[in-house]
Every structure is written in C-alpha cells, then in structure tokens.
Amino acid sequence: MAQRMTRRGPLTREEIVRKALVVAETEGMDKLSLHKIAAAVGVRTMSLYNHVDDKADVLDAMADVILSGIRIPEGDDISWEEGLRALARSFRTAALEYPRSSSLVLTRRLNAPAAMPVVEAALRFLNRAGLEGAAAVHVLRAFIAFLIGTLSREVGSAPTYAGAIPGVIAMREQELVDSGLPAVAAAATELAVCDHEVEMEFGLELLLDAVRRRVEALCDS
C-alpha cells in the first residue's frame, strides 16, 4: 500500500498523536474527532487508519505522550521522601503541560505501559522507606488517588469550592450562622480561593507524614 503523504511529507503515527493533542488543547477534548485530526495533519480521515486503529487508539497514544513527560528521579542517595515528592511534582507538571487532555491520564490510563516506570519508581522509594508487598501497594494507591483528585480539581474536572459558591461567600457571617452554616462562616474567606500548588504540597506532606508513622509503627511492632 502506498505511503499516504501530507504537505510536510510522509504521515506518521507520531504526527497524528501530536496534532490530536494540539486539537484537544485548542478546542477541548469534547470537540476532538478523527475528522479534525485528519484536517490538522492535512489528509483525509481514512488515511489515519494506516497508522491508528480508531479514536480510542489515538486517545491511548495521547495519554502515553503525557505520561512520558513524567521525570523519574534517579540515584541511590535520594531519600524516599524526596523521591516521592519529586514523582508527585513531576506528575503534576506533566499533566499541566496538557491541561485539557490530562483527563486521559487521570481517568483512563494509569495502568498504561508508559506508567509502569513511574509505578516502579514509586514502589522502589516505598521499599526504601521500609514498606513492601501489600503495605507498599496500599500506600501507592493512596498516593495515586490523592494525585488524581488534586489534579482533577486543578484542571477543572472536580470542584474546588473556590468561587463555586459566590452567593454563600457573599452572605454576611451572621446570615451564614443563622442558615446553620457556622463552620462555613468561619472559613468563608479561605473557601473563596484555592491555590492549587499550595493545596497539593499540603496534601503531599500529610501523606508523607502518614507513611512515616506507618513505618515507625511497623518498626515498633
């Protein structure tokens, strides 16, 4: 079969995936289609099928590109705490490079082959902390759940409560109290804003502290 050509030369799977990310970031995931991807690379839609199976195949490949952006810390001298911090921060950086496409990683592909080196690194750091087997896997899953929730909130897939309840925040403190919301009244100023990086770092330190306590408990038992 003859090689399909674009104005820039032979069409490749990599170009299709890269253009799909451009379309998704420009127009949104809900507007992404094979027709728009084909137009972006300058071919007819049917030409894409020489390189991809279907739209699901493209979505998986897009997720792999995002996951490949996660930088894994190397070196035996890195503490388990710094290793996990670095992985979490790199995960966030990789996801935010493609904020409108990051849902593919957050909801679809954490079991992808491209994610396995990240999982390997996380387990290695947990082993270094003294957690192995089921204990390490439980902690790994807690970290994954935290990162997915935090990043989903940051890219707009989950509520932040910041600015989401302007009517409530605008109420006078006494009105909130009278409405049966005294705790909301007391925290109204803080609820009105959300610094995503600060919130992630706060939650990350909570998790690391919990891991330390678990390790100490195992050592004492």
Short mmCIF file of C-alpha atoms in Angstrom, two decimals, residues 19-221:
data_model
loop_
_atom_site.label_atom_id
_atom_site.label_comp_id
_atom_site.label_asym_id
_atom_site.label_seq_id
_atom_site.Cartn_x
_atom_site.Cartn_y
_atom_site.Cartn_z
CA LYS A 19 -1.75 17.02 16.26
CA ALA A 20 -4.51 15.33 18.26
CA LEU A 21 -3.04 16.91 21.40
CA VAL A 22 -2.95 20.30 19.68
CA VAL A 23 -6.60 19.99 18.64
CA ALA A 24 -7.64 18.84 22.12
CA GLU A 25 -5.75 21.67 23.82
CA THR A 26 -7.14 24.24 21.40
CA GLU A 27 -10.76 23.13 21.18
CA GLY A 28 -11.28 20.77 24.11
CA MET A 29 -11.50 17.00 24.43
CA ASP A 30 -15.22 17.03 23.71
CA LYS A 31 -14.55 18.50 20.26
CA LEU A 32 -11.77 16.07 19.34
CA SER A 33 -12.59 13.84 16.37
CA LEU A 34 -10.70 11.85 13.77
CA HIS A 35 -12.04 14.25 11.14
CA LYS A 36 -10.46 17.24 12.91
CA ILE A 37 -7.20 15.38 13.47
CA ALA A 38 -7.06 14.47 9.77
CA ALA A 39 -7.66 18.09 8.79
CA ALA A 40 -4.89 19.18 11.16
CA VAL A 41 -2.32 16.88 9.52
CA GLY A 42 -3.60 17.60 6.01
CA VAL A 43 -5.05 14.24 4.92
CA ARG A 44 -8.43 12.60 4.51
CA THR A 45 -9.84 10.88 7.58
CA MET A 46 -9.45 7.39 6.09
CA SER A 47 -5.70 7.96 5.74
CA LEU A 48 -5.37 7.94 9.52
CA TYR A 49 -6.30 4.26 9.63
CA ASN A 50 -2.95 3.33 8.08
CA HIS A 51 -1.40 4.40 11.40
CA VAL A 52 -4.07 4.17 14.13
CA ASP A 53 -6.83 1.66 14.79
CA ASP A 54 -9.53 4.10 15.84
CA LYS A 55 -10.16 7.10 18.07
CA ALA A 56 -9.61 5.03 21.23
CA ASP A 57 -6.15 4.12 19.94
CA VAL A 58 -5.40 7.82 19.43
CA LEU A 59 -6.60 8.67 22.93
CA ASP A 60 -4.39 5.97 24.45
CA ALA A 61 -1.41 7.26 22.49
CA MET A 62 -2.13 10.82 23.64
CA ALA A 63 -2.13 9.60 27.24
CA ASP A 64 1.20 7.87 26.65
CA VAL A 65 2.72 11.17 25.47
CA ILE A 66 1.56 12.90 28.66
CA LEU A 67 2.82 10.07 30.86
CA SER A 68 6.19 10.12 29.10
CA GLY A 69 6.66 13.65 30.41
CA ILE A 70 6.94 12.41 34.00
CA ARG A 71 10.58 12.65 35.03
CA ILE A 72 11.75 9.85 37.33
CA PRO A 73 14.37 10.82 39.93
CA GLU A 74 17.47 8.68 39.80
CA GLY A 75 20.16 7.87 42.32
CA ASP A 76 20.55 5.67 45.35
CA ASP A 77 21.26 8.68 47.53
CA ILE A 78 17.77 10.15 47.12
CA SER A 79 15.67 9.67 50.24
CA TRP A 80 12.31 8.01 49.87
CA GLU A 81 10.59 11.24 50.91
CA GLU A 82 12.37 13.33 48.27
CA GLY A 83 11.79 10.62 45.69
CA LEU A 84 8.04 10.59 46.25
CA ARG A 85 7.90 14.39 46.34
CA ALA A 86 9.75 14.56 43.02
CA LEU A 87 7.44 12.00 41.41
CA ALA A 88 4.31 13.78 42.60
CA ARG A 89 5.54 17.16 41.40
CA SER A 90 6.64 15.75 38.06
CA PHE A 91 3.25 14.07 37.63
CA ARG A 92 1.60 17.46 38.15
CA THR A 93 3.98 19.18 35.72
CA ALA A 94 3.36 16.58 33.03
CA ALA A 95 -0.41 16.79 33.43
CA LEU A 96 -0.47 20.59 33.38
CA GLU A 97 1.51 20.68 30.13
CA TYR A 98 -1.70 19.40 28.51
CA PRO A 99 -4.43 20.61 30.90
CA ARG A 100 -7.36 19.96 28.55
CA SER A 101 -6.07 16.49 27.65
CA SER A 102 -4.83 15.43 31.09
CA SER A 103 -8.15 13.77 31.88
CA LEU A 104 -6.92 10.91 29.67
CA VAL A 105 -4.26 10.15 32.25
CA LEU A 106 -6.34 10.99 35.32
CA THR A 107 -9.30 8.82 34.34
CA ARG A 108 -8.15 6.42 31.66
CA ARG A 109 -4.57 5.24 31.54
CA LEU A 110 -2.81 4.89 34.89
CA ASN A 111 -2.40 1.19 34.06
CA ALA A 112 -0.77 2.01 30.72
CA PRO A 113 2.66 0.56 29.89
CA ALA A 114 4.03 4.11 29.85
CA ALA A 115 3.00 4.48 33.50
CA MET A 116 4.80 1.37 34.68
CA PRO A 117 8.23 3.03 35.11
CA VAL A 118 6.55 5.58 37.38
CA VAL A 119 4.88 2.82 39.39
CA GLU A 120 8.22 1.00 39.59
CA ALA A 121 9.94 4.14 40.91
CA ALA A 122 7.21 4.81 43.48
CA LEU A 123 7.37 1.24 44.78
CA ARG A 124 11.16 1.42 44.89
CA PHE A 125 11.01 4.53 47.08
CA LEU A 126 8.40 2.91 49.33
CA ASN A 127 10.63 -0.15 49.63
CA ARG A 128 13.45 2.19 50.61
CA ALA A 129 11.19 3.56 53.35
CA GLY A 130 10.66 0.04 54.70
CA LEU A 131 7.30 -0.79 53.11
CA GLU A 132 7.00 -3.84 50.89
CA GLY A 133 4.34 -6.03 49.36
CA ALA A 134 0.74 -5.19 50.22
CA ALA A 135 1.76 -2.32 52.52
CA ALA A 136 3.62 -0.59 49.69
CA VAL A 137 0.77 -1.15 47.24
CA HIS A 138 -1.79 0.32 49.66
CA VAL A 139 0.32 3.45 50.06
CA LEU A 140 0.92 3.66 46.30
CA ARG A 141 -2.82 3.57 45.66
CA ALA A 142 -3.42 6.26 48.28
CA PHE A 143 -0.87 8.49 46.53
CA ILE A 144 -2.45 7.84 43.13
CA ALA A 145 -5.92 8.64 44.47
CA PHE A 146 -4.63 11.86 46.03
CA LEU A 147 -2.85 12.98 42.85
CA ILE A 148 -5.82 12.17 40.62
CA GLY A 149 -8.20 14.07 42.88
CA THR A 150 -5.89 17.05 43.28
CA LEU A 151 -5.08 17.37 39.59
CA SER A 152 -8.69 16.77 38.51
CA ARG A 153 -9.63 19.73 40.69
CA GLU A 154 -6.83 21.84 39.22
CA VAL A 155 -7.72 21.20 35.57
CA GLY A 156 -11.40 21.76 36.28
CA SER A 157 -12.78 18.22 36.36
CA ALA A 158 -13.65 18.36 40.06
CA PRO A 159 -14.99 21.13 42.32
CA THR A 160 -12.65 23.42 44.22
CA TYR A 161 -15.37 25.29 46.12
CA ALA A 162 -13.31 28.39 45.34
CA GLY A 163 -15.64 30.79 43.59
CA ALA A 164 -18.16 27.98 43.16
CA ILE A 165 -20.35 29.30 45.98
CA PRO A 166 -20.21 33.09 45.48
CA GLY A 167 -23.73 33.52 46.81
CA VAL A 168 -22.79 31.79 50.04
CA ILE A 169 -19.49 33.62 50.40
CA ALA A 170 -21.22 36.95 49.77
CA MET A 171 -23.60 36.37 52.67
CA ARG A 172 -22.87 38.11 55.91
CA GLU A 173 -21.29 35.98 58.58
CA GLN A 174 -24.38 36.15 60.77
CA GLU A 175 -26.58 35.08 57.87
CA LEU A 176 -24.40 32.03 57.37
CA VAL A 177 -24.62 31.21 61.06
CA ASP A 178 -28.40 31.68 61.02
CA SER A 179 -28.55 29.36 57.98
CA GLY A 180 -26.95 26.58 60.03
CA LEU A 181 -23.50 27.04 58.45
CA PRO A 182 -21.27 28.36 61.26
CA ALA A 183 -18.22 26.40 60.09
CA VAL A 184 -18.63 27.80 56.57
CA ALA A 185 -18.95 31.29 58.05
CA ALA A 186 -15.68 30.88 59.93
CA ALA A 187 -13.82 29.60 56.85
CA ALA A 188 -15.58 31.72 54.21
CA THR A 189 -12.50 33.75 53.27
CA GLU A 190 -10.35 30.64 52.83
CA LEU A 191 -13.05 28.78 50.91
CA ALA A 192 -13.29 31.61 48.40
CA VAL A 193 -9.80 30.96 46.99
CA CYS A 194 -7.74 27.89 46.09
CA ASP A 195 -4.01 27.88 45.36
CA HIS A 196 -3.65 24.51 43.66
CA GLU A 197 0.09 24.18 44.15
CA VAL A 198 -0.15 25.03 47.83
CA GLU A 199 -3.00 22.56 48.31
CA MET A 200 -1.08 19.78 46.56
CA GLU A 201 2.03 20.40 48.66
CA PHE A 202 -0.05 20.42 51.84
CA GLY A 203 -1.73 17.14 51.00
CA LEU A 204 1.54 15.60 49.88
CA GLU A 205 3.17 16.36 53.22
CA LEU A 206 0.17 14.89 55.05
CA LEU A 207 0.62 11.66 53.10
CA LEU A 208 4.36 11.55 53.67
CA ASP A 209 3.80 12.10 57.39
CA ALA A 210 1.29 9.23 57.41
CA VAL A 211 3.84 6.98 55.69
CA ARG A 212 6.46 7.86 58.30
CA ARG A 213 4.04 6.96 61.07
CA ARG A 214 3.20 3.66 59.40
CA VAL A 215 6.89 2.81 59.02
CA GLU A 216 7.55 3.70 62.67
CA ALA A 217 4.63 1.53 63.75
CA LEU A 218 6.00 -1.42 61.78
CA CYS A 219 9.43 -0.93 63.29
CA ASP A 220 7.97 -0.86 66.82
CA SER A 221 5.81 -3.95 66.33
#
